[in-house]
Amino acid sequence: MTEEIIIAGFGGQGVLSMGKILAYSGIMQDQEVSWFPAYGPEMRGGTANVTVIISDERISSPTLTAYDTAIILNQQSMDKFENSVKPGGVLIYDPNGISKHPTRQDIKIYKIEGAKVATEMGNTKIFNMVVLGGYLSVKPIVKLENVIRGLKKSLHERYHKLIPLNEDAITMGMKNVVEVN
Amino acid sequence: MAELRLMKGNEALAEAAIRTGVDGYFGYPITPQSEVIEYLMAEKPFERTGMIVLQAESEVASINMLYGGGGTGKKVMTSSSSPGISLMQEGLSYMAGAEIPCVVANIVRGGPGLGDIQPAQSDYFQAVKGGGHGDYHLPVLAPASVQEMSDFVPVAFDLAFKYRTPVLIISDGLIGQMMEKVELFEQMPRLTDEEINERYPWATNGKPAGEERRILTSLYLDPHKLEKNNFKLQEKYRNIEADEVNYELIDCDDAEYIIVAYGSSSRISQKTIKLARAEGIKVGLLRPITLWPFPKNPIDDLVKKGVKGFLSVEMSAGQMVEDVRLTVRERTKVEHFGRYGGVIHSPEEVLEALKTKIVGG
């Protein structure tokens, strides 16, 4: 199994940390992982994306031009990455802030109202975990228990009290992902 | 069981420095390697092992701190990125001349000049042909994964002290900034002053009673004495060339074509090889792990086996390709492909170059 993922959005949306938690989850179940970030020098507010690869085999290139899954969180990233999804692949996006919805017919498209769900849950910072939940519902490549173990590894101990909230956010994301086509 | 972590290449290098029992790190921040000194300052190795971490006032100062620390037999290290490494060349030449061990990591970025902060491999010439003035070489190790960013630190120190020379670890912003799984090795002890005195009879730790003064210098005003020092250095370099070549061969057994690539280019090229083989093109990868000494014999063996062409894939305008050509000596085709200035080539671009320049060319 090899899953090649691009997660793309604005800096500050938690794109990089979502990728990191996913990568850690892969390690927790003895897989090979790579995480390669790309962001503008301006960071917050600028575009940010991360390529995450989870595989049972040794990973070759950590940078790619075609992906099994694209998780897209703003319009710039939609413009840039919709066409980079491999035929038969998956595109998951948050429609909040998207003016031009994806149109490809040869891939599976899902919507996740990450920003809306996070706001309803009373904490916009868990937005990325809602989106992660949506992804894991579509592609259960890592087990939820390993995601929680990954969270524990990637969060400083003083934030461990937030793990139950993050777990709830993932669960809410799993419930709220909608197939579009 | 070994400790598993998800780390950036730069962080793995920094943690490995602590675990190798390094005595001092003297650095100056520059993107894309600043995580090295950031990690060390946060990790406080001065509390864990007694290792000193100091932000010098400049790269020139940090390399000269290595001259002083290495001269006393201590394990000392610095890291920087291309423009900073250029500033260190004078110090490296002096240390090569005075035979002072140290380890320097270059997390290469796009150049020339101030360039940009994206990954590149355009410091190859500087790394393998000397870099500073005078007749010298530095052993150069090229990690291709975060794991190797960790593993090559103790290897570099072994070489540095075995041959009394600065050793260069050359990586780039891709390996430095990416995160992968790392198995960390066990903490090694720092040497005591007594152990240093026993092992390194050249270390300038004060004149022991009844012995001659220990002098570390690269200044020999008598040309015959300087030539003698050069003979000694050249003999050392021939020994390193004979004994320390390191490389990896991937899918070369049945290969008709060979990609030669190191560091992040070798990772990208491994994907190209998968794509090429899916189309029936038999291509393998020769990955130099030591850039100097360069793996000439394995290339020679591949030529003798009848390989039809070599493609040197580098994030530069074509530097390593010269060493490949020197080895192949026109017996078969050698071409270069690379993007530069911080642009990372895609596996598909490399495949296209392989087809047009080598297979069909």
Coordinates of C-alpha atoms in Angstrom, one line a residue:
Chain A
M1 CA 0.0 0.0 0.0
T2 CA 1.2 3.5 -0.9
E3 CA -0.9 6.6 -0.4
E4 CA 0.4 9.8 -1.8
I5 CA -1.4 12.9 -0.4
I6 CA -1.2 16.6 -0.9
I7 CA -2.8 18.8 1.7
A8 CA -3.1 22.5 0.6
G9 CA -4.5 25.7 2.0
F10 CA -3.6 28.9 3.7
G11 CA -0.8 29.2 6.3
G12 CA -2.4 29.1 9.8
Q13 CA -5.1 26.6 8.8
G14 CA -3.2 23.7 10.3
V15 CA -2.2 22.2 7.0
L16 CA 1.3 21.2 8.1
S17 CA 0.3 19.9 11.5
M18 CA -2.5 17.8 10.0
G19 CA 0.1 16.2 7.7
K20 CA 2.4 15.7 10.7
I21 CA -0.3 13.9 12.7
L22 CA -1.1 11.7 9.7
A23 CA 2.6 10.9 9.2
Y24 CA 2.9 10.0 12.9
S25 CA -0.1 7.8 12.7
G26 CA 1.6 5.9 9.9
I27 CA 4.7 5.4 12.1
M28 CA 2.4 4.1 14.9
Q29 CA 1.4 1.3 12.6
D30 CA 4.9 0.5 11.4
Q31 CA 4.7 2.2 8.0
E32 CA 7.2 4.3 6.1
V33 CA 6.3 8.0 6.0
S34 CA 7.5 11.2 4.5
W35 CA 6.3 14.8 5.1
F36 CA 7.6 17.6 2.8
P37 CA 6.3 21.1 3.3
A38 CA 6.2 24.0 0.8
Y39 CA 5.2 27.4 1.9
G40 CA 5.7 31.0 0.9
P41 CA 8.2 33.0 3.0
E42 CA 5.3 35.0 4.4
M43 CA 3.8 32.0 6.4
R44 CA 0.5 33.0 8.0
G45 CA -2.0 33.9 5.4
G46 CA 0.2 32.8 2.5
T47 CA -0.3 29.5 0.7
A48 CA 1.0 26.4 2.5
N49 CA 1.0 22.8 1.3
V50 CA 2.5 19.5 2.4
T51 CA 3.1 16.3 0.6
V52 CA 2.6 13.2 2.9
I53 CA 3.4 9.7 1.7
I54 CA 2.5 6.7 3.8
S55 CA 3.7 3.3 2.5
D56 CA 4.5 -0.3 3.3
E57 CA 7.6 0.1 1.2
R58 CA 10.7 2.4 1.2
I59 CA 9.6 5.8 -0.1
S60 CA 11.3 7.1 -3.2
S61 CA 10.6 10.7 -4.1
P62 CA 9.2 12.8 -1.3
T63 CA 8.0 15.4 -3.8
L64 CA 5.4 14.5 -6.4
T65 CA 3.4 15.9 -9.3
A66 CA 0.4 13.5 -9.1
Y67 CA -1.4 12.4 -6.0
D68 CA -3.8 9.6 -4.8
T69 CA -5.6 12.2 -2.7
A70 CA -5.8 16.0 -2.6
I71 CA -7.2 17.7 0.5
I72 CA -7.9 21.2 -0.6
L73 CA -8.8 24.1 1.7
N74 CA -8.7 27.3 -0.5
Q75 CA -9.3 28.4 -4.0
Q76 CA -5.7 29.0 -4.9
S77 CA -4.9 25.4 -4.0
M78 CA -8.0 24.1 -6.0
D79 CA -6.7 26.0 -9.0
K80 CA -3.2 24.5 -8.5
F81 CA -4.0 20.9 -7.5
E82 CA -7.4 19.7 -8.9
N83 CA -5.6 18.5 -12.1
S84 CA -2.8 16.8 -10.1
V85 CA -5.1 14.1 -8.7
K86 CA -4.4 10.8 -10.4
P87 CA -7.4 9.4 -12.5
G88 CA -9.5 7.4 -10.1
G89 CA -8.1 9.3 -7.1
V90 CA -9.8 11.3 -4.5
L91 CA -10.3 15.1 -4.0
I92 CA -11.7 16.3 -0.6
Y93 CA -12.4 20.0 -0.1
D94 CA -13.9 22.4 2.2
P95 CA -16.4 24.5 0.2
N96 CA -16.0 27.5 2.5
G97 CA -14.2 30.1 0.4
I98 CA -14.3 28.0 -2.8
S99 CA -15.8 29.9 -5.7
K100 CA -15.0 27.5 -8.5
H101 CA -16.0 24.0 -7.4
P102 CA -14.1 21.0 -8.8
T103 CA -15.4 19.6 -12.1
R104 CA -13.4 16.5 -12.9
Q105 CA -15.4 13.4 -13.7
D106 CA -12.6 10.9 -13.5
I107 CA -12.0 11.2 -9.8
K108 CA -14.1 10.9 -6.7
I109 CA -15.0 14.2 -5.1
Y110 CA -16.0 14.8 -1.5
K111 CA -17.0 17.9 0.5
I112 CA -16.3 18.4 4.2
E113 CA -17.7 21.5 5.9
G114 CA -14.7 21.7 8.2
A115 CA -14.8 25.4 9.1
K116 CA -18.6 25.2 9.7
V117 CA -18.4 22.1 11.9
A118 CA -15.4 23.4 13.9
T119 CA -17.3 26.7 14.5
E120 CA -20.4 24.8 15.7
M121 CA -18.1 22.8 18.0
G122 CA -17.0 26.1 19.5
N123 CA -13.3 26.0 18.5
T124 CA -12.1 27.0 15.0
K125 CA -8.7 25.6 15.8
I126 CA -9.9 22.0 15.5
F127 CA -10.8 22.7 11.8
N128 CA -7.9 20.6 10.5
M129 CA -8.9 17.6 12.7
V130 CA -12.5 17.8 11.3
V131 CA -11.0 17.7 7.8
L132 CA -8.7 14.8 8.8
G133 CA -11.7 12.9 10.1
G134 CA -13.4 13.5 6.7
Y135 CA -10.4 12.1 4.9
L136 CA -10.1 9.1 7.2
S137 CA -13.7 8.2 6.6
V138 CA -13.1 8.2 2.8
K139 CA -9.7 6.5 3.1
P140 CA -9.3 4.6 6.3
I141 CA -5.5 4.1 5.8
V142 CA -4.7 4.6 9.4
K143 CA -6.7 3.4 12.4
L144 CA -8.3 6.0 14.7
E145 CA -6.4 4.6 17.7
N146 CA -3.1 5.1 15.8
V147 CA -4.1 8.7 15.0
I148 CA -4.7 9.3 18.7
R149 CA -1.3 7.8 19.5
G150 CA 0.2 10.0 16.7
L151 CA -1.5 13.0 18.3
K152 CA 0.1 12.2 21.6
K153 CA 3.5 11.9 20.0
S154 CA 3.2 15.1 18.0
L155 CA 1.7 17.3 20.7
H156 CA 3.6 18.6 23.7
E157 CA 2.4 17.0 26.9
R158 CA 0.9 20.3 28.1
Y159 CA -1.6 20.0 25.2
H160 CA -2.6 16.4 25.9
K161 CA -5.7 17.6 27.7
L162 CA -6.9 18.7 24.3
I163 CA -6.7 15.2 22.8
P164 CA -10.4 14.3 23.6
L165 CA -11.5 17.4 21.8
N166 CA -9.4 16.5 18.8
E167 CA -10.8 13.0 18.8
D168 CA -14.3 14.4 18.8
A169 CA -13.4 16.7 15.9
I170 CA -12.1 13.7 13.9
T171 CA -15.3 11.8 14.7
M172 CA -17.5 14.8 13.6
G173 CA -15.5 15.0 10.4
M174 CA -16.1 11.3 9.7
K175 CA -19.8 11.9 10.0
N176 CA -19.9 15.1 7.9
V177 CA -18.1 14.2 4.8
V178 CA -20.3 14.1 1.7
E179 CA -19.8 12.5 -1.6
V180 CA -20.3 15.0 -4.4
N181 CA -20.2 12.9 -7.6
Chain B
M1 CA 14.3 -1.1 21.0
A2 CA 15.7 1.9 19.2
E3 CA 13.8 5.1 19.7
L4 CA 11.6 6.0 16.7
R5 CA 10.8 9.6 15.9
L6 CA 9.3 11.7 13.1
M7 CA 11.9 14.4 12.6
K8 CA 13.1 17.0 10.0
G9 CA 16.5 16.2 8.5
N10 CA 18.0 19.3 10.2
E11 CA 16.6 18.1 13.6
A12 CA 17.9 14.6 13.1
L13 CA 21.4 16.0 12.3
A14 CA 21.3 18.1 15.5
E15 CA 20.1 15.2 17.7
A16 CA 22.8 13.0 16.2
A17 CA 25.4 15.6 17.1
I18 CA 24.3 15.3 20.7
R19 CA 24.3 11.5 20.6
T20 CA 27.7 11.3 18.9
G21 CA 29.2 12.9 22.0
V22 CA 30.1 16.1 20.2
D23 CA 31.8 18.6 22.5
G24 CA 30.8 21.8 20.8
Y25 CA 28.6 23.2 18.1
F26 CA 29.3 26.7 16.8
G27 CA 26.7 27.9 14.4
Y28 CA 25.2 30.9 12.8
P29 CA 21.5 30.8 11.5
I30 CA 20.7 30.7 7.9
T31 CA 17.7 29.3 6.0
P32 CA 17.2 26.4 5.2
Q33 CA 19.3 25.0 8.0
S34 CA 18.3 27.1 11.0
E35 CA 16.5 24.2 12.6
V36 CA 19.9 22.8 13.6
I37 CA 20.8 25.5 16.0
E38 CA 17.1 26.0 17.0
Y39 CA 16.8 22.4 17.9
L40 CA 20.1 22.4 19.9
M41 CA 19.1 25.5 21.8
A42 CA 15.7 24.0 22.7
E43 CA 17.2 20.6 23.6
K44 CA 19.9 22.1 25.9
P45 CA 22.6 19.5 25.3
F46 CA 24.8 21.5 27.8
E47 CA 22.5 20.0 30.4
R48 CA 22.3 16.5 28.8
T49 CA 25.9 15.8 27.9
G50 CA 27.8 19.0 28.6
M51 CA 28.0 19.8 24.9
I52 CA 28.5 23.5 24.2
V53 CA 26.1 25.2 21.8
L54 CA 27.1 28.7 20.8
Q55 CA 25.7 31.1 18.3
A56 CA 28.8 32.7 16.8
E57 CA 28.9 36.3 15.6
S58 CA 29.4 35.1 12.0
E59 CA 30.2 32.1 9.9
V60 CA 33.8 33.2 9.8
A61 CA 33.9 33.2 13.6
S62 CA 32.2 29.8 13.9
I63 CA 34.7 28.0 11.5
N64 CA 37.6 29.5 13.4
M65 CA 36.0 28.3 16.7
L66 CA 36.1 24.9 15.1
Y67 CA 39.9 25.4 14.4
G68 CA 40.5 26.1 18.1
G69 CA 38.2 23.4 19.4
G70 CA 39.3 20.7 16.9
G71 CA 42.9 21.6 17.6
T72 CA 42.5 20.5 21.2
G73 CA 41.1 17.1 20.0
K74 CA 37.5 18.0 20.8
K75 CA 34.7 16.8 18.6
V76 CA 33.4 20.1 17.1
M77 CA 30.8 20.8 14.5
T78 CA 29.0 23.5 12.6
S79 CA 26.4 23.7 9.9
S80 CA 25.3 26.4 7.5
S81 CA 23.8 26.8 4.0
S82 CA 25.6 27.8 0.8
P83 CA 26.5 31.5 1.3
G84 CA 27.6 30.7 4.9
I85 CA 29.7 27.8 3.7
S86 CA 31.4 30.1 1.2
L87 CA 32.4 32.3 4.1
M88 CA 34.0 29.3 5.8
Q89 CA 36.3 28.2 3.0
E90 CA 39.3 30.1 4.3
G91 CA 39.0 28.3 7.7
L92 CA 38.4 24.9 6.0
S93 CA 41.6 25.4 3.9
Y94 CA 43.6 26.2 7.1
M95 CA 42.2 23.2 8.9
A96 CA 43.0 20.9 6.0
G97 CA 46.5 22.3 6.0
A98 CA 46.9 21.9 9.7
E99 CA 45.1 18.6 9.8
I100 CA 42.5 19.5 12.3
P101 CA 39.4 17.3 12.5
C102 CA 35.8 18.8 12.4
V103 CA 32.5 18.2 10.8
V104 CA 30.6 20.8 8.7
A105 CA 27.1 20.3 7.3
N106 CA 26.0 22.3 4.3
I107 CA 22.3 22.3 3.7
V108 CA 22.6 23.6 0.2
R109 CA 20.2 26.3 -1.2
G110 CA 19.9 27.9 -4.7
G111 CA 22.8 30.1 -5.9
P112 CA 25.0 31.7 -7.0
G113 CA 25.2 34.7 -4.6
L114 CA 22.5 35.2 -2.1
G115 CA 20.3 33.1 -4.3
D116 CA 17.1 31.8 -2.7
I117 CA 16.2 29.5 0.2
Q118 CA 15.0 26.5 -1.9
P119 CA 16.8 23.2 -2.2
A120 CA 19.7 22.9 -4.7
Q121 CA 22.8 20.8 -5.3
S122 CA 24.9 23.5 -6.9
D123 CA 27.7 23.5 -4.3
Y124 CA 29.1 20.2 -5.6
F125 CA 32.2 21.7 -7.2
Q126 CA 33.0 23.6 -4.0
A127 CA 32.5 20.5 -1.9
V128 CA 34.5 17.9 -3.8
K129 CA 37.2 20.0 -5.5
G130 CA 38.5 21.6 -2.3
G131 CA 36.5 24.7 -1.9
G132 CA 39.1 27.0 -0.5
H133 CA 42.7 27.7 -1.7
G134 CA 45.5 25.1 -1.9
D135 CA 45.8 21.5 -2.8
Y136 CA 43.3 19.7 -0.6
H137 CA 40.1 17.6 -0.5
L138 CA 37.5 17.0 2.2
P139 CA 35.7 13.7 2.5
V140 CA 32.1 14.5 1.5
L141 CA 29.1 12.5 2.7
A142 CA 25.7 12.9 1.0
P143 CA 22.7 11.7 3.0
A144 CA 19.6 10.9 1.0
S145 CA 17.1 10.5 3.9
V146 CA 16.4 11.9 7.3
Q147 CA 17.7 8.6 8.7
E148 CA 21.1 9.2 7.0
M149 CA 21.1 12.8 8.3
S150 CA 21.3 11.1 11.7
D151 CA 23.5 8.1 10.8
F152 CA 26.2 10.0 8.9
V153 CA 27.1 12.3 11.9
P154 CA 29.1 9.6 13.8
V155 CA 30.5 8.3 10.5
A156 CA 31.7 11.8 9.6
F157 CA 33.4 12.2 13.0
D158 CA 35.1 8.8 12.6
L159 CA 36.5 9.9 9.3
A160 CA 37.5 13.3 10.6
F161 CA 39.6 11.8 13.5
K162 CA 40.9 8.8 11.5
Y163 CA 42.4 11.1 8.9
R164 CA 42.7 14.3 10.8
T165 CA 40.6 16.3 8.3
P166 CA 37.5 18.4 8.2
V167 CA 34.6 16.3 6.8
L168 CA 31.7 17.8 4.9
I169 CA 28.1 16.5 5.1
I170 CA 26.3 17.9 2.1
S171 CA 22.5 17.9 2.0
D172 CA 19.9 20.4 0.8
G173 CA 16.7 22.2 1.8
L174 CA 14.7 19.2 0.8
I175 CA 16.3 16.6 3.0
G176 CA 16.8 19.2 5.7
Q177 CA 13.2 20.4 5.8
M178 CA 11.3 17.1 5.2
M179 CA 10.2 14.8 8.0
E180 CA 10.7 11.1 8.0
K181 CA 10.8 8.2 10.5
V182 CA 14.2 8.1 12.2
E183 CA 15.6 5.4 14.4
L184 CA 17.9 7.2 16.8
F185 CA 21.1 5.6 17.9
E186 CA 22.1 5.2 21.5
Q187 CA 23.9 8.1 23.3
M188 CA 27.7 7.8 22.9
P189 CA 29.8 9.3 25.7
R190 CA 31.9 12.4 25.2
L191 CA 35.6 11.7 25.6
T192 CA 37.3 12.8 28.8
D193 CA 40.4 15.0 28.7
E194 CA 42.5 12.0 29.6
E195 CA 41.0 9.9 26.8
I196 CA 41.7 12.8 24.3
N197 CA 45.3 13.0 25.4
E198 CA 45.8 9.2 25.1
R199 CA 44.1 9.0 21.6
Y200 CA 45.3 12.2 20.0
P201 CA 49.0 12.8 20.6
W202 CA 48.8 15.8 18.3
A203 CA 46.1 17.7 20.3
T204 CA 47.4 21.0 21.5
N205 CA 46.4 20.7 25.2
G206 CA 49.6 22.1 26.7
K207 CA 53.1 20.8 26.5
P208 CA 53.5 17.5 28.3
A209 CA 56.7 17.3 30.4
G210 CA 59.6 15.8 28.4
E211 CA 57.8 16.1 25.1
E212 CA 58.3 18.5 22.2
R213 CA 55.9 21.4 21.8
R214 CA 52.8 20.4 19.8
I215 CA 52.2 22.7 16.9
L216 CA 49.2 22.8 14.5
T217 CA 49.8 25.1 11.6
S218 CA 49.4 25.5 7.9
L219 CA 52.2 28.1 7.7
Y220 CA 55.5 26.7 6.3
L221 CA 57.6 29.6 4.9
D222 CA 60.2 27.2 3.6
P223 CA 58.7 25.8 0.3
H224 CA 60.5 22.5 0.8
K225 CA 58.8 22.1 4.2
L226 CA 55.5 23.1 2.7
E227 CA 55.9 20.6 -0.2
K228 CA 56.7 17.9 2.4
N229 CA 53.4 18.8 4.2
N230 CA 51.6 18.6 0.8
F231 CA 53.2 15.2 0.1
K232 CA 51.8 14.0 3.4
L233 CA 48.4 15.4 2.6
Q234 CA 48.3 13.8 -0.8
E235 CA 49.3 10.4 0.6
K236 CA 46.4 10.8 3.0
Y237 CA 44.0 11.6 0.1
R238 CA 45.2 8.6 -1.8
N239 CA 44.4 6.4 1.2
I240 CA 41.0 7.9 1.6
E241 CA 40.3 7.3 -2.1
A242 CA 41.4 3.7 -1.7
D243 CA 39.5 2.9 1.5
E244 CA 36.5 5.2 2.0
V245 CA 34.5 5.1 -1.2
N246 CA 30.8 4.5 -0.4
Y247 CA 27.8 4.2 -2.7
E248 CA 24.5 2.4 -3.2
L249 CA 23.4 0.5 -6.3
I250 CA 19.6 0.1 -6.9
D251 CA 18.1 -2.0 -9.7
C252 CA 21.5 -2.2 -11.5
D253 CA 21.8 -5.9 -12.1
D254 CA 19.9 -6.0 -15.4
A255 CA 20.1 -2.3 -16.1
E256 CA 20.9 -1.1 -19.6
Y257 CA 20.9 2.6 -18.5
I258 CA 22.1 4.1 -15.3
I259 CA 21.0 7.3 -13.5
V260 CA 23.8 8.7 -11.3
A261 CA 22.3 10.9 -8.5
Y262 CA 23.0 11.7 -4.9
G263 CA 20.9 13.1 -2.0
S264 CA 17.4 14.3 -2.8
S265 CA 18.0 13.8 -6.6
S266 CA 18.6 10.2 -5.9
R267 CA 15.2 9.9 -4.1
I268 CA 13.4 11.6 -7.0
S269 CA 15.3 9.3 -9.5
Q270 CA 14.1 6.2 -7.6
K271 CA 10.6 7.2 -8.5
T272 CA 11.7 7.7 -12.1
I273 CA 13.1 4.2 -12.2
K274 CA 9.8 2.8 -11.1
L275 CA 8.0 4.8 -13.9
A276 CA 10.6 3.8 -16.5
R277 CA 10.6 0.1 -15.6
A278 CA 6.8 0.1 -15.9
E279 CA 7.3 1.2 -19.5
G280 CA 10.0 -1.5 -20.0
I281 CA 13.0 0.7 -19.8
K282 CA 15.7 -1.1 -17.8
V283 CA 17.3 1.6 -15.7
G284 CA 19.2 1.5 -12.4
L285 CA 20.5 4.0 -10.0
L286 CA 24.1 4.5 -8.8
R287 CA 23.9 6.7 -5.7
P288 CA 27.3 8.1 -4.6
I289 CA 27.2 8.3 -0.8
T290 CA 30.7 9.7 -0.7
L291 CA 30.9 12.5 -3.3
W292 CA 34.7 12.7 -2.6
P293 CA 36.1 10.1 -2.9
F294 CA 33.9 9.6 -6.0
P295 CA 32.8 6.0 -6.7
K296 CA 34.8 5.6 -9.9
N297 CA 35.2 1.8 -9.8
P298 CA 31.5 0.9 -9.7
I299 CA 30.9 3.2 -12.7
D300 CA 33.9 1.6 -14.4
D301 CA 32.4 -1.9 -13.7
L302 CA 29.0 -0.8 -15.2
V303 CA 30.7 0.5 -18.3
K304 CA 32.5 -2.8 -18.7
K305 CA 29.2 -4.7 -18.2
G306 CA 28.0 -2.9 -21.3
V307 CA 25.7 -0.2 -19.9
K308 CA 24.5 1.9 -22.8
G309 CA 24.3 5.3 -21.2
F310 CA 24.6 7.3 -17.9
L311 CA 22.4 10.2 -16.9
S312 CA 23.7 12.4 -14.2
V313 CA 20.7 13.9 -12.4
E314 CA 21.5 16.9 -10.2
M315 CA 19.8 20.0 -9.0
S316 CA 22.5 22.0 -10.6
A317 CA 23.6 23.0 -14.1
G318 CA 25.8 19.9 -14.5
Q319 CA 28.7 19.5 -12.0
M320 CA 28.9 15.8 -10.9
V321 CA 28.4 14.9 -14.6
E322 CA 32.1 16.0 -15.0
D323 CA 33.2 13.3 -12.6
V324 CA 31.0 10.7 -14.3
R325 CA 32.6 11.7 -17.7
L326 CA 36.1 11.5 -16.2
T327 CA 35.4 7.9 -15.2
V328 CA 33.5 6.8 -18.3
R329 CA 36.1 8.4 -20.7
E330 CA 33.8 8.4 -23.8
R331 CA 33.4 4.7 -23.7
T332 CA 29.6 5.2 -23.6
K333 CA 27.1 8.1 -23.5
V334 CA 27.0 10.5 -20.5
E335 CA 24.5 13.3 -20.3
H336 CA 23.3 15.6 -17.6
F337 CA 19.8 16.6 -16.5
G338 CA 18.8 19.0 -13.8
R339 CA 16.8 21.9 -12.7
Y340 CA 18.5 24.6 -10.8
G341 CA 18.1 27.8 -8.8
G342 CA 16.0 26.0 -6.2
V343 CA 13.6 24.3 -8.6
I344 CA 13.2 20.6 -7.8
H345 CA 12.9 18.3 -10.8
S346 CA 9.9 16.0 -10.9
P347 CA 10.3 12.2 -11.4
E348 CA 8.4 12.6 -14.8
E349 CA 10.8 15.3 -16.0
V350 CA 13.8 13.0 -15.2
L351 CA 12.0 10.2 -17.1
E352 CA 11.5 12.5 -20.1
A353 CA 15.2 13.5 -20.0
L354 CA 16.2 9.8 -19.8
K355 CA 14.2 9.0 -22.9
T356 CA 15.3 11.9 -25.0
K357 CA 19.0 12.2 -23.9
I358 CA 19.9 8.6 -23.3
V359 CA 17.5 5.9 -24.5
G360 CA 16.5 7.5 -27.8
G361 CA 19.2 10.1 -28.1

